[in-house]
Coordinates of C-alpha atoms and ligand atoms in Angstrom, one line a residue:
M1203 CA -26.5 54.7 70.4
A1204 CA -28.7 56.3 67.6
G1205 CA -31.4 53.6 67.1
T1206 CA -31.6 49.9 66.6
A1207 CA -31.7 48.0 63.4
T1208 CA -35.1 46.7 62.3
I1209 CA -35.3 43.1 63.4
E1210 CA -37.4 40.3 61.8
T1211 CA -38.0 37.0 63.5
T1212 CA -35.9 34.3 61.9
T1213 CA -37.5 31.3 60.6
N1214 CA -36.1 28.5 58.5
G1215 CA -37.9 30.1 55.6
P1216 CA -39.2 28.6 52.4
R1217 CA -37.1 26.3 50.3
G1218 CA -37.4 26.0 46.6
K1219 CA -37.9 22.5 45.4
A1220 CA -34.6 22.2 43.6
A1221 CA -32.5 23.3 46.7
S1222 CA -34.4 21.0 49.0
Q1223 CA -33.8 18.1 46.6
F1224 CA -30.1 18.9 46.5
L1225 CA -30.0 19.0 50.3
Q1226 CA -32.0 15.8 50.7
G1227 CA -29.8 13.3 48.8
G1228 CA -27.6 12.0 51.7
P1229 CA -24.0 13.1 52.4
K1230 CA -22.5 15.2 49.7
K1231 CA -19.5 13.5 47.9
L1232 CA -16.2 14.6 46.4
L1233 CA -15.9 15.0 42.6
I1234 CA -12.8 13.1 41.5
G1235 CA -12.0 12.0 37.9
G1236 CA -15.6 12.7 36.8
R1237 CA -17.2 10.5 39.6
W1238 CA -18.8 11.4 42.9
V1239 CA -17.2 9.5 45.7
A1240 CA -17.1 9.4 49.4
A1241 CA -13.9 10.5 51.2
A1242 CA -11.3 7.6 51.4
S1243 CA -11.6 7.7 55.2
G1244 CA -15.4 7.7 55.0
K1245 CA -15.5 10.8 57.1
T1246 CA -18.1 13.6 56.7
F1247 CA -18.6 17.0 58.3
E1248 CA -21.7 19.2 58.9
T1249 CA -22.4 22.3 57.1
V1250 CA -24.7 24.6 59.2
N1251 CA -27.3 27.3 58.4
P1252 CA -25.9 30.3 60.3
A1253 CA -29.5 31.8 60.5
T1254 CA -30.8 28.8 62.4
E1255 CA -27.8 26.9 63.6
E1256 CA -29.3 23.8 62.0
V1257 CA -27.3 21.3 60.0
L1258 CA -28.1 21.6 56.2
A1259 CA -26.2 18.7 55.0
L1260 CA -23.2 16.5 55.5
A1261 CA -20.2 16.8 53.2
A1262 CA -17.4 14.4 52.6
E1263 CA -14.3 15.3 54.5
A1264 CA -11.3 15.0 52.0
D1265 CA -7.9 14.6 53.4
K1266 CA -4.4 13.8 51.9
L1267 CA -5.5 10.5 50.3
D1268 CA -8.3 12.2 48.5
V1269 CA -6.0 15.1 47.5
D1270 CA -3.6 12.5 45.9
E1271 CA -6.6 10.9 44.0
A1272 CA -7.9 14.3 42.7
V1273 CA -4.4 15.5 41.7
K1274 CA -3.8 12.1 39.9
A1275 CA -7.1 12.6 38.0
A1276 CA -6.3 16.2 37.1
R1277 CA -2.8 15.3 36.0
K1278 CA -4.2 12.5 33.8
A1279 CA -6.7 14.8 32.3
F1280 CA -4.0 17.4 31.6
E1281 CA -1.3 15.1 30.2
D1282 CA -3.6 12.5 28.4
G1283 CA -7.0 14.1 28.2
K1284 CA -8.4 16.2 25.5
W1285 CA -9.2 19.4 27.3
P1286 CA -5.7 21.2 26.9
R1287 CA -5.6 20.2 23.3
M1288 CA -9.2 20.9 22.5
S1289 CA -9.8 23.7 19.8
P1290 CA -10.3 27.0 21.7
H1291 CA -13.6 27.4 20.0
Q1292 CA -14.8 24.2 21.7
R1293 CA -13.6 25.3 25.1
T1294 CA -15.5 28.6 24.5
R1295 CA -18.7 26.6 23.8
T1296 CA -18.3 24.5 27.0
L1297 CA -17.6 27.6 29.2
L1298 CA -20.7 29.3 27.9
K1299 CA -22.7 26.2 28.6
I1300 CA -21.5 26.4 32.2
A1301 CA -22.6 30.0 32.2
E1302 CA -26.1 29.2 30.9
A1303 CA -26.5 26.4 33.4
I1304 CA -25.7 28.8 36.3
D1305 CA -28.3 31.2 34.8
A1306 CA -30.8 28.4 34.5
H1307 CA -30.3 27.3 38.1
A1308 CA -29.9 30.7 39.5
E1309 CA -32.8 30.5 42.0
E1310 CA -31.6 27.2 43.4
L1311 CA -28.1 28.4 43.6
A1312 CA -29.1 31.7 45.4
E1313 CA -31.0 29.7 47.9
L1314 CA -28.3 27.4 48.6
E1315 CA -25.8 30.2 49.0
T1316 CA -28.1 32.0 51.4
L1317 CA -28.8 28.9 53.4
D1318 CA -25.1 28.1 53.7
N1319 CA -23.5 31.5 54.0
G1320 CA -26.3 33.6 55.6
K1321 CA -26.1 36.4 53.1
A1322 CA -29.4 38.1 52.2
I1323 CA -31.1 36.3 49.3
S1324 CA -31.4 39.5 47.3
E1325 CA -27.6 39.8 47.4
A1326 CA -27.1 36.2 46.3
K1327 CA -29.7 36.6 43.5
N1328 CA -28.6 40.0 42.2
I1329 CA -24.8 39.8 42.8
D1330 CA -23.2 36.4 43.5
I1331 CA -25.0 34.1 41.1
P1332 CA -25.2 36.4 38.0
A1333 CA -21.6 37.5 38.6
A1334 CA -20.5 33.8 38.7
A1335 CA -22.3 33.2 35.3
E1336 CA -20.7 36.4 34.0
A1337 CA -17.1 35.2 34.9
F1338 CA -17.7 32.0 32.9
R1339 CA -19.1 34.0 30.0
Y1340 CA -16.2 36.5 30.1
Y1341 CA -13.5 33.8 30.2
A1342 CA -15.3 31.8 27.5
G1343 CA -14.5 34.7 25.2
W1344 CA -10.8 34.7 26.3
A1345 CA -10.3 31.0 25.2
T1346 CA -10.0 32.1 21.5
K1347 CA -8.0 35.2 22.3
I1348 CA -4.8 33.9 24.0
Y1349 CA -2.1 35.1 21.7
G1350 CA 1.6 34.5 21.4
E1351 CA 3.9 37.0 19.7
T1352 CA 6.5 37.1 17.0
N1353 CA 9.7 38.7 18.0
P1354 CA 12.3 40.7 15.9
S1355 CA 15.2 38.1 15.9
S1356 CA 18.1 38.1 13.4
P1357 CA 17.3 37.6 9.6
S1358 CA 18.3 34.0 9.8
M1359 CA 16.1 33.2 12.8
F1360 CA 12.4 33.2 13.5
N1361 CA 11.2 33.6 17.1
Y1362 CA 7.8 33.2 18.4
T1363 CA 6.2 32.6 21.7
L1364 CA 3.4 30.1 22.7
R1365 CA 1.1 30.8 25.7
E1366 CA 0.6 27.3 27.2
P1367 CA -1.5 26.2 30.2
V1368 CA 0.4 25.8 33.4
G1369 CA -1.0 22.4 34.2
V1370 CA -2.8 21.2 37.4
C1371 CA -4.1 24.2 39.4
G1372 CA -4.9 23.9 43.1
Q1373 CA -7.5 26.4 44.1
I1374 CA -8.5 27.2 47.6
I1375 CA -11.3 29.6 48.2
P1376 CA -13.1 31.3 51.1
W1377 CA -16.7 31.3 52.4
N1378 CA -17.8 34.8 51.7
F1379 CA -18.7 34.5 48.0
P1380 CA -18.6 30.8 47.6
L1381 CA -19.9 30.3 44.1
L1382 CA -18.4 33.6 42.8
M1383 CA -15.0 32.7 44.1
A1384 CA -15.2 29.2 42.5
A1385 CA -16.1 30.9 39.2
W1386 CA -13.2 33.4 39.4
K1387 CA -10.9 30.6 39.9
I1388 CA -12.2 27.9 37.6
A1389 CA -13.3 29.9 34.5
P1390 CA -9.9 31.5 33.6
A1391 CA -8.1 28.2 34.5
L1392 CA -10.3 26.3 32.0
A1393 CA -10.2 29.0 29.3
C1394 CA -6.4 28.5 29.3
G1395 CA -6.6 24.7 29.1
N1396 CA -5.6 23.8 32.6
T1397 CA -7.1 21.1 34.8
V1398 CA -8.3 22.0 38.4
V1399 CA -8.6 20.8 42.0
L1400 CA -10.9 23.1 43.9
K1401 CA -11.3 23.2 47.7
P1402 CA -14.3 25.2 48.8
A1403 CA -14.4 26.6 52.4
E1404 CA -15.6 24.0 55.0
Q1405 CA -18.3 26.6 56.1
T1406 CA -19.9 26.8 52.6
P1407 CA -19.4 23.7 50.4
L1408 CA -22.8 23.5 48.8
T1409 CA -22.7 25.7 45.7
A1410 CA -19.4 24.6 44.6
L1411 CA -20.7 21.0 44.7
R1412 CA -23.8 22.0 42.8
L1413 CA -21.5 23.9 40.3
G1414 CA -19.6 20.5 40.0
E1415 CA -22.8 18.8 38.9
L1416 CA -23.5 21.5 36.4
I1417 CA -20.1 21.3 35.1
C1418 CA -20.3 17.6 34.6
E1419 CA -23.7 18.0 32.8
A1420 CA -22.1 20.7 30.5
G1421 CA -19.8 17.9 29.1
L1422 CA -16.5 18.8 30.5
P1423 CA -14.2 15.8 30.1
E1424 CA -13.6 13.8 33.3
G1425 CA -10.8 14.8 35.6
V1426 CA -10.6 18.4 34.3
V1427 CA -12.5 19.8 37.3
N1428 CA -12.2 18.0 40.7
I1429 CA -13.9 19.2 43.9
L1430 CA -12.8 18.4 47.4
T1431 CA -14.6 19.5 50.4
G1432 CA -12.8 19.5 53.6
F1433 CA -10.9 21.4 56.1
G1434 CA -8.1 24.0 55.7
P1435 CA -5.0 22.4 57.3
S1436 CA -5.7 18.9 56.1
A1437 CA -7.3 19.1 52.6
G1438 CA -6.1 22.6 51.8
G1439 CA -2.7 22.0 53.3
A1440 CA -2.2 18.8 51.4
L1441 CA -3.3 20.6 48.1
A1442 CA -1.0 23.5 48.6
A1443 CA 2.0 21.3 49.4
H1444 CA 1.3 18.6 46.7
P1445 CA 4.3 18.1 44.3
G1446 CA 1.9 17.1 41.5
V1447 CA 0.2 20.6 41.6
D1448 CA 1.8 23.2 39.2
K1449 CA -0.1 26.3 40.6
V1450 CA -2.0 27.3 43.6
A1451 CA -4.6 30.2 43.6
F1452 CA -5.7 31.2 47.1
T1453 CA -8.3 33.7 48.4
G1454 CA -8.5 33.9 52.1
S1455 CA -6.9 35.4 55.1
T1456 CA -3.3 36.8 55.1
E1457 CA -2.5 34.4 58.0
V1458 CA -3.4 31.3 55.9
G1459 CA -1.8 33.0 52.7
R1460 CA 1.6 32.9 54.7
E1461 CA 1.0 29.1 55.4
I1462 CA 0.2 28.5 51.6
L1463 CA 3.3 30.4 50.5
K1464 CA 5.4 28.1 52.7
A1465 CA 3.6 24.9 51.7
S1466 CA 4.0 25.7 48.0
A1467 CA 7.7 26.2 48.2
G1468 CA 8.6 22.5 47.9
N1469 CA 8.1 22.3 44.1
L1470 CA 8.1 26.1 43.5
K1471 CA 4.5 26.3 42.6
R1472 CA 3.3 29.4 40.7
L1473 CA 1.2 31.2 43.5
S1474 CA -1.4 33.9 43.5
L1475 CA -2.8 35.1 46.7
E1476 CA -5.7 37.4 47.3
L1477 CA -5.8 38.1 51.0
G1478 CA -7.2 40.3 53.6
G1479 CA -7.9 44.1 53.6
K1480 CA -8.6 47.1 55.8
S1481 CA -9.6 49.4 53.0
P1482 CA -9.7 53.2 53.6
N1483 CA -12.7 54.9 52.2
I1484 CA -11.9 58.6 52.2
I1485 CA -14.6 61.2 52.1
F1486 CA -13.7 64.9 51.5
A1487 CA -16.0 67.6 52.8
D1488 CA -16.9 68.7 49.4
A1489 CA -18.3 65.2 48.4
D1490 CA -21.9 64.4 47.7
M1491 CA -22.6 63.5 51.3
S1492 CA -25.8 61.4 50.8
A1493 CA -24.3 59.4 48.0
A1494 CA -21.2 58.8 50.0
A1495 CA -23.1 57.8 53.2
R1496 CA -25.4 55.4 51.3
I1497 CA -22.7 53.8 49.2
S1498 CA -20.2 53.6 52.1
M1499 CA -22.9 51.9 54.1
L1500 CA -23.2 49.2 51.5
G1501 CA -19.4 49.2 51.2
I1502 CA -19.0 48.0 54.8
F1503 CA -22.2 46.2 55.5
M1504 CA -22.8 44.1 52.4
T1505 CA -22.5 40.4 53.1
Q1506 CA -22.4 41.4 56.8
G1507 CA -19.0 43.0 56.2
Q1508 CA -17.4 39.8 55.4
V1509 CA -15.8 41.1 52.2
C1510 CA -12.0 41.4 51.8
A1511 CA -12.4 44.7 50.1
A1512 CA -14.9 46.1 52.7
G1513 CA -14.6 49.8 53.3
S1514 CA -13.9 49.2 57.0
R1515 CA -11.9 52.3 57.7
I1516 CA -14.1 55.4 56.8
F1517 CA -12.0 58.6 56.9
V1518 CA -14.1 61.7 56.9
Q1519 CA -12.7 65.3 56.7
R1520 CA -13.2 66.9 60.0
A1521 CA -15.7 69.6 58.9
A1522 CA -18.1 66.9 57.7
Y1523 CA -17.3 64.2 60.3
D1524 CA -20.3 64.6 62.7
E1525 CA -22.8 65.0 59.9
F1526 CA -21.5 61.9 58.0
G1527 CA -21.5 59.9 61.3
E1528 CA -25.2 60.8 61.9
K1529 CA -26.1 59.8 58.3
L1530 CA -24.2 56.6 58.3
A1531 CA -25.7 55.5 61.8
A1532 CA -29.2 56.3 60.7
L1533 CA -28.8 54.2 57.5
A1534 CA -27.2 51.4 59.3
S1535 CA -29.8 51.3 62.1
G1536 CA -32.5 51.2 59.4
L1537 CA -31.2 48.1 57.7
K1538 CA -33.5 45.1 58.0
L1539 CA -31.7 42.4 59.8
G1540 CA -33.3 38.9 59.9
N1541 CA -34.2 35.8 58.0
P1542 CA -31.9 36.0 54.9
L1543 CA -34.3 34.1 52.8
E1544 CA -36.8 37.0 53.0
A1545 CA -36.8 39.1 49.8
D1546 CA -36.6 42.3 51.7
T1547 CA -33.9 41.4 54.3
K1548 CA -30.8 43.5 53.9
M1549 CA -28.6 41.7 56.5
G1550 CA -28.4 38.1 57.6
P1551 CA -26.1 36.5 60.2
V1552 CA -22.4 36.1 60.0
V1553 CA -21.2 32.8 58.6
S1554 CA -20.4 30.8 61.8
R1555 CA -20.2 30.8 65.5
E1556 CA -16.5 31.3 65.4
Q1557 CA -16.9 34.4 63.2
Y1558 CA -19.7 35.6 65.5
E1559 CA -17.5 35.4 68.5
R1560 CA -14.5 36.8 66.7
V1561 CA -16.5 39.9 65.6
L1562 CA -18.1 40.6 69.0
G1563 CA -14.6 40.3 70.5
Y1564 CA -13.4 43.1 68.2
I1565 CA -16.4 45.2 69.1
G1566 CA -15.6 44.8 72.8
H1567 CA -12.0 45.7 72.2
G1568 CA -13.0 48.8 70.3
A1569 CA -15.1 50.1 73.2
R1570 CA -12.4 49.3 75.6
E1571 CA -9.9 51.2 73.5
G1572 CA -12.1 54.3 73.8
A1573 CA -13.9 54.3 70.5
K1574 CA -17.6 55.1 70.8
V1575 CA -20.4 52.9 69.6
K1576 CA -22.7 55.2 67.5
T1577 CA -25.1 52.4 66.6
G1578 CA -25.2 48.7 67.0
G1579 CA -22.4 47.2 69.0
E1580 CA -24.2 44.1 70.0
P1581 CA -25.7 40.9 68.9
A1582 CA -29.3 40.9 67.6
S1583 CA -31.2 38.6 69.9
L1584 CA -33.4 36.6 67.5
G1585 CA -33.3 33.4 69.6
R1586 CA -30.9 31.6 67.3
G1587 CA -28.4 32.3 64.5
Y1588 CA -25.3 34.4 64.4
F1589 CA -26.8 37.9 63.9
I1590 CA -24.8 41.0 64.9
K1591 CA -26.3 44.5 64.5
P1592 CA -24.5 46.7 62.0
T1593 CA -22.1 48.6 64.1
V1594 CA -20.7 52.2 63.6
F1595 CA -17.8 53.3 65.7
V1596 CA -16.9 57.0 66.0
G1597 CA -13.9 58.6 67.7
V1598 CA -11.7 55.9 66.2
R1599 CA -7.9 56.4 66.0
N1600 CA -5.9 54.8 63.2
D1601 CA -3.6 53.0 65.8
M1602 CA -6.6 51.2 67.5
K1603 CA -6.9 47.6 66.9
I1604 CA -10.3 48.0 65.2
A1605 CA -8.7 50.3 62.7
R1606 CA -5.5 48.1 62.2
E1607 CA -6.9 44.6 61.9
E1608 CA -9.4 43.0 59.5
I1609 CA -12.6 42.2 61.5
F1610 CA -14.5 40.7 58.5
G1611 CA -17.8 41.6 60.1
P1612 CA -20.3 44.4 60.2
V1613 CA -18.2 47.0 61.9
A1614 CA -17.3 50.4 60.5
A1615 CA -14.7 52.6 62.1
L1616 CA -15.1 56.4 61.4
L1617 CA -11.9 58.3 61.6
P1618 CA -11.4 62.1 61.1
F1619 CA -8.8 63.6 58.8
E1620 CA -7.5 67.1 58.2
N1621 CA -6.4 67.4 54.6
E1622 CA -5.3 65.5 51.5
D1623 CA -1.8 64.7 52.9
D1624 CA -3.4 63.6 56.2
A1625 CA -5.9 61.3 54.4
V1626 CA -3.3 59.7 52.2
F1627 CA -0.9 59.1 55.1
Q1628 CA -3.6 57.6 57.4
G1629 CA -5.1 55.6 54.5
N1630 CA -1.9 54.1 53.6
D1631 CA -0.8 53.6 57.3
N1632 CA -1.8 49.9 57.4
D1633 CA -0.3 46.5 56.5
Y1634 CA -3.0 45.9 54.0
G1635 CA -3.6 47.4 50.5
L1636 CA -6.4 45.7 48.8
A1637 CA -8.8 48.6 47.9
A1638 CA -9.5 52.2 48.7
A1639 CA -12.0 54.9 47.7
V1640 CA -12.1 58.6 47.5
W1641 CA -15.0 60.8 47.4
T1642 CA -14.7 64.5 46.2
R1643 CA -16.2 66.8 43.6
D1644 CA -12.6 68.0 42.9
I1645 CA -11.6 66.0 39.9
S1646 CA -7.9 66.7 40.1
R1647 CA -7.7 65.8 43.8
A1648 CA -9.7 62.5 43.1
H1649 CA -7.1 61.4 40.6
T1650 CA -4.1 62.6 42.6
V1651 CA -5.3 60.7 45.7
A1652 CA -6.0 57.6 43.6
R1653 CA -2.4 57.7 42.5
R1654 CA -1.1 58.1 46.1
L1655 CA -3.1 55.4 47.7
K1656 CA -1.3 52.0 48.0
A1657 CA -4.1 49.7 46.9
G1658 CA -4.8 47.3 44.1
T1659 CA -8.2 48.9 43.4
V1660 CA -9.3 52.6 44.0
W1661 CA -12.9 53.7 43.6
I1662 CA -13.6 57.3 42.9
N1663 CA -17.1 58.5 44.1
C1664 CA -18.3 54.9 44.3
Y1665 CA -17.5 51.8 46.2
G1666 CA -17.1 48.1 45.7
L1667 CA -17.5 47.7 42.0
I1668 CA -15.8 44.7 40.7
D1669 CA -16.1 43.6 37.0
P1670 CA -14.4 40.7 35.3
I1671 CA -13.0 43.2 32.7
S1672 CA -10.7 44.8 35.4
P1673 CA -7.8 43.3 37.6
F1674 CA -8.5 42.6 41.2
G1675 CA -5.7 41.9 43.9
G1676 CA -3.7 43.5 46.6
Y1677 CA -0.7 45.7 47.4
K1678 CA 1.4 45.0 50.5
Q1679 CA 0.1 42.1 52.7
S1680 CA -3.2 41.9 50.8
G1681 CA -1.4 39.6 48.5
F1682 CA 0.2 39.4 45.0
G1683 CA -1.0 38.5 41.5
R1684 CA -4.0 40.0 39.8
E1685 CA -7.2 38.0 39.1
L1686 CA -9.8 39.0 36.4
G1687 CA -9.3 40.7 33.1
R1688 CA -6.3 39.6 31.0
H1689 CA -4.4 39.2 34.3
S1690 CA -6.0 35.8 35.1
I1691 CA -4.9 34.7 31.7
D1692 CA -1.3 35.6 32.7
L1693 CA -1.7 33.6 36.0
Y1694 CA -2.9 30.5 34.3
T1695 CA -0.6 30.4 31.3
Q1696 CA 3.2 30.2 30.9
V1697 CA 5.2 31.5 28.0
K1698 CA 7.4 29.4 25.8
S1699 CA 9.9 31.0 23.3
V1700 CA 10.6 29.0 20.2
F1701 CA 13.7 29.8 18.0
V1702 CA 13.5 28.5 14.3
K1703 CA 16.8 28.5 12.2
L1704 CA 15.7 29.8 8.7
Ligands
LIG1960 P1 -11.3 33.1 56.4 O1 -10.5 33.8 57.4 O2 -12.0 33.8 55.5 O3 -12.1 32.0 57.1 P2 -9.3 31.4 55.7 O4 -8.0 31.9 55.1 O5 -9.2 30.7 57.0 O6 -10.4 32.4 55.5 O7 -9.8 30.2 54.7 C1 -9.9 30.3 53.3 C2 -9.7 29.0 52.7 O8 -8.4 28.4 53.1 C3 -10.6 27.9 53.2 O9 -11.0 27.1 52.1 C4 -9.9 27.1 54.2 O10 -10.3 25.8 54.4 C5 -8.5 27.2 53.6 N1 -7.5 27.0 54.6 C6 -7.4 27.3 55.9 N2 -6.2 26.9 56.5 C7 -5.5 26.4 55.5 C8 -4.2 25.9 55.5 N3 -3.4 25.9 56.5 N4 -3.7 25.4 54.2 C9 -4.5 25.5 53.1 N5 -5.7 26.0 53.1 C10 -6.3 26.4 54.4

């Protein structure tokens, strides 16, 4: 092993006043029809700080009865309420208010995100929270730009299309970017005039609930956004299967995506699925090696590797393989791992005990399969919390479990390749197809490889850039449907053709 990550002692850390106030106010409630209510069953569950294993707050545990109520409220708001019929300019103003409220509460939201998820506060502050505000701002602009078309019918007819909202949208999101995923889902749905029932992940309910408060304060009519905290199979399953829901948008694992697909079949819901990945990050020997190593390191270790588009299979051309391995391991082992509330921490804990055990299980498997741990490969013993050292495996083959399956943790697999065909073949030889990257100074090869890779996003000489202007989603078992850009507008509208006899 080439060194050990710098480790800081974990403390509970400072808490801003606003975040502490939010955490102190008793069990968190569900947002249904504009009111904050306890679950019908009265049940609650604990949300835990993964850095300290302490309970942060209790959240209401929604089940089928609460889903029924929330869907009823969303249906009423859609059929009778003013939101779908509101002037698009007014919808723009409301979405902009939400964006401004996120900006105004950025410190508090970042702190809540870090406490609940474990990601470094610098990431929450610089990425998650501003990007969530940006998504609302971006889709605020779209509300006034959703056009129909006029079509060349016969001279005695006039044909035009209307783009109308889909209706009640059930949105189920994961724990890795809790507020950002809520924004990606809620903002375009609202821009198009839909109503929403959102279910955040049970591991990280806090920022979605705080967003719910900010949304209410921004003056959104009651019932337009409903938020249900609860578990996957019960609350999420009931939402995916509910006959009163017109569309389901899901981000999460491929395994659960399959369940959602089945559950949504009853009333043929429109469905978009953004699922797992095992993205190839391909580095040719002519690439700028220090940039490639630095950015690839972020591409796999950001948010402790719990990113669906993480560059978890790093393919390096054989001539540069050893050099790159040294560079990556040195960078990884220098990352400061520790209390995620500290400004200079680069890596916090993984999100939960379950995830911690799962990731360590994969690391053990990798070693047993014959891959070699270049750095990391073990928990960081800080006394408490789910900390795992950033891990780089070398000598990995593409048929090993650690190269085939999504680990969703801080584990990079380094694989050698010979030439362009080999890189493309190995890169594509996986069930997933969410993202990929290619590093080379040869412009023609960069674009050719980008075309040949079966992935929804390809980065050339960079990694991980996501911007609301550009679509995001998967090929193969990484899902279907594209979010962001104009594509979310397609997901959240349906087209009506109108014929007029002249
Ligand atoms: P991860 O593997 O990242 O934990 P999951 O796919 O398990 O992601 O969870 C993503 C979201 O899906 C969470 O909100 C979770 O509660 C929800 N979920 C899990 N199982 C189901 C299910 N059977 N039906 C609907 N939603 C589910």
